[in-house]
Amino acid sequence: MEVGSLDTTDILESAQFFMPNFGTFWRGLS
């Protein structure tokens, strides 16, 4: 993934969505 292809706002919004759900996502894989 090229950093230049992403907008800073998109990165922040993605982080806000994924980080709170990362634990649930990780448990879903295991």
PDB file of N, CA and C in Angstrom:
ATOM      1  N   MET A   1       0.847  -1.197   0.000  1.00  0.00           N
ATOM      2  CA  MET A   1       0.000   0.000   0.000  1.00  0.00           C
ATOM      3  C   MET A   1       0.878   1.240   0.000  1.00  0.00           C
ATOM      4  N   GLU A   2       0.579   2.158  -0.880  1.00  0.00           N
ATOM      5  CA  GLU A   2       1.373   3.380  -0.945  1.00  0.00           C
ATOM      6  C   GLU A   2       0.752   4.441  -0.043  1.00  0.00           C
ATOM      7  N   VAL A   3       1.575   4.995   0.836  1.00  0.00           N
ATOM      8  CA  VAL A   3       1.074   5.999   1.769  1.00  0.00           C
ATOM      9  C   VAL A   3       0.530   7.196   1.005  1.00  0.00           C
ATOM     10  N   GLY A   4       1.188   7.547  -0.093  1.00  0.00           N
ATOM     11  CA  GLY A   4       0.771   8.709  -0.868  1.00  0.00           C
ATOM     12  C   GLY A   4      -0.611   8.551  -1.476  1.00  0.00           C
ATOM     13  N   SER A   5      -1.113   7.318  -1.551  1.00  0.00           N
ATOM     14  CA  SER A   5      -2.414   7.096  -2.173  1.00  0.00           C
ATOM     15  C   SER A   5      -3.554   7.278  -1.179  1.00  0.00           C
ATOM     16  N   LEU A   6      -3.205   7.487   0.084  1.00  0.00           N
ATOM     17  CA  LEU A   6      -4.241   7.624   1.103  1.00  0.00           C
ATOM     18  C   LEU A   6      -4.319   9.047   1.619  1.00  0.00           C
ATOM     19  N   ASP A   7      -5.525   9.472   1.914  1.00  0.00           N
ATOM     20  CA  ASP A   7      -5.713  10.787   2.515  1.00  0.00           C
ATOM     21  C   ASP A   7      -5.610  10.648   4.032  1.00  0.00           C
ATOM     22  N   THR A   8      -5.059  11.656   4.681  1.00  0.00           N
ATOM     23  CA  THR A   8      -4.864  11.578   6.129  1.00  0.00           C
ATOM     24  C   THR A   8      -6.183  11.339   6.851  1.00  0.00           C
ATOM     25  N   THR A   9      -7.246  11.976   6.389  1.00  0.00           N
ATOM     26  CA  THR A   9      -8.553  11.802   7.025  1.00  0.00           C
ATOM     27  C   THR A   9      -9.022  10.358   6.896  1.00  0.00           C
ATOM     28  N   ASP A  10      -8.773   9.748   5.750  1.00  0.00           N
ATOM     29  CA  ASP A  10      -9.175   8.353   5.559  1.00  0.00           C
ATOM     30  C   ASP A  10      -8.433   7.452   6.542  1.00  0.00           C
ATOM     31  N   ILE A  11      -7.145   7.743   6.753  1.00  0.00           N
ATOM     32  CA  ILE A  11      -6.343   6.943   7.680  1.00  0.00           C
ATOM     33  C   ILE A  11      -6.905   7.064   9.092  1.00  0.00           C
ATOM     34  N   LEU A  12      -7.218   8.294   9.495  1.00  0.00           N
ATOM     35  CA  LEU A  12      -7.730   8.505  10.851  1.00  0.00           C
ATOM     36  C   LEU A  12      -9.082   7.839  11.033  1.00  0.00           C
ATOM     37  N   GLU A  13      -9.948   7.946  10.036  1.00  0.00           N
ATOM     38  CA  GLU A  13     -11.267   7.320  10.140  1.00  0.00           C
ATOM     39  C   GLU A  13     -11.138   5.805  10.188  1.00  0.00           C
ATOM     40  N   SER A  14     -10.215   5.255   9.410  1.00  0.00           N
ATOM     41  CA  SER A  14     -10.007   3.813   9.417  1.00  0.00           C
ATOM     42  C   SER A  14      -9.502   3.367  10.782  1.00  0.00           C
ATOM     43  N   ALA A  15      -8.577   4.135  11.353  1.00  0.00           N
ATOM     44  CA  ALA A  15      -8.026   3.785  12.663  1.00  0.00           C
ATOM     45  C   ALA A  15      -9.118   3.826  13.728  1.00  0.00           C
ATOM     46  N   GLN A  16      -9.976   4.841  13.672  1.00  0.00           N
ATOM     47  CA  GLN A  16     -11.042   4.966  14.659  1.00  0.00           C
ATOM     48  C   GLN A  16     -12.009   3.798  14.552  1.00  0.00           C
ATOM     49  N   PHE A  17     -12.196   3.266  13.348  1.00  0.00           N
ATOM     50  CA  PHE A  17     -13.115   2.153  13.160  1.00  0.00           C
ATOM     51  C   PHE A  17     -12.470   0.828  13.559  1.00  0.00           C
ATOM     52  N   PHE A  18     -11.235   0.607  13.105  1.00  0.00           N
ATOM     53  CA  PHE A  18     -10.609  -0.698  13.295  1.00  0.00           C
ATOM     54  C   PHE A  18     -10.051  -0.927  14.693  1.00  0.00           C
ATOM     55  N   MET A  19      -9.462   0.085  15.297  1.00  0.00           N
ATOM     56  CA  MET A  19      -8.822  -0.142  16.594  1.00  0.00           C
ATOM     57  C   MET A  19      -9.799  -0.620  17.670  1.00  0.00           C
ATOM     58  N   PRO A  20     -10.995  -0.011  17.824  1.00  0.00           N
ATOM     59  CA  PRO A  20     -11.929  -0.498  18.844  1.00  0.00           C
ATOM     60  C   PRO A  20     -12.428  -1.914  18.551  1.00  0.00           C
ATOM     61  N   ASN A  21     -12.371  -2.320  17.284  1.00  0.00           N
ATOM     62  CA  ASN A  21     -12.896  -3.633  16.903  1.00  0.00           C
ATOM     63  C   ASN A  21     -11.790  -4.654  16.670  1.00  0.00           C
ATOM     64  N   PHE A  22     -10.524  -4.259  16.876  1.00  0.00           N
ATOM     65  CA  PHE A  22      -9.421  -5.144  16.532  1.00  0.00           C
ATOM     66  C   PHE A  22      -9.423  -6.403  17.387  1.00  0.00           C
ATOM     67  N   GLY A  23      -9.729  -6.248  18.678  1.00  0.00           N
ATOM     68  CA  GLY A  23      -9.752  -7.410  19.563  1.00  0.00           C
ATOM     69  C   GLY A  23     -10.783  -8.429  19.104  1.00  0.00           C
ATOM     70  N   THR A  24     -11.957  -7.962  18.750  1.00  0.00           N
ATOM     71  CA  THR A  24     -13.015  -8.854  18.279  1.00  0.00           C
ATOM     72  C   THR A  24     -12.613  -9.499  16.966  1.00  0.00           C
ATOM     73  N   PHE A  25     -12.008  -8.703  16.089  1.00  0.00           N
ATOM     74  CA  PHE A  25     -11.569  -9.215  14.798  1.00  0.00           C
ATOM     75  C   PHE A  25     -10.512 -10.298  14.977  1.00  0.00           C
ATOM     76  N   TRP A  26      -9.554 -10.050  15.894  1.00  0.00           N
ATOM     77  CA  TRP A  26      -8.466 -10.999  16.106  1.00  0.00           C
ATOM     78  C   TRP A  26      -9.000 -12.305  16.679  1.00  0.00           C
ATOM     79  N   ARG A  27      -9.938 -12.211  17.618  1.00  0.00           N
ATOM     80  CA  ARG A  27     -10.516 -13.429  18.203  1.00  0.00           C
ATOM     81  C   ARG A  27     -11.297 -14.203  17.150  1.00  0.00           C
ATOM     82  N   GLY A  28     -11.864 -13.482  16.189  1.00  0.00           N
ATOM     83  CA  GLY A  28     -12.614 -14.144  15.134  1.00  0.00           C
ATOM     84  C   GLY A  28     -11.715 -14.985  14.240  1.00  0.00           C
ATOM     85  N   LEU A  29     -10.431 -14.592  14.144  1.00  0.00           N
ATOM     86  CA  LEU A  29      -9.504 -15.337  13.295  1.00  0.00           C
ATOM     87  C   LEU A  29      -9.007 -16.587  13.999  1.00  0.00           C
ATOM     88  N   SER A  30      -8.904 -16.542  15.325  1.00  0.00           N
ATOM     89  CA  SER A  30      -8.326 -17.655  16.066  1.00  0.00           C
ATOM     90  C   SER A  30      -9.380 -18.668  16.502  1.00  0.00           C
TER      91      SER A  30
END
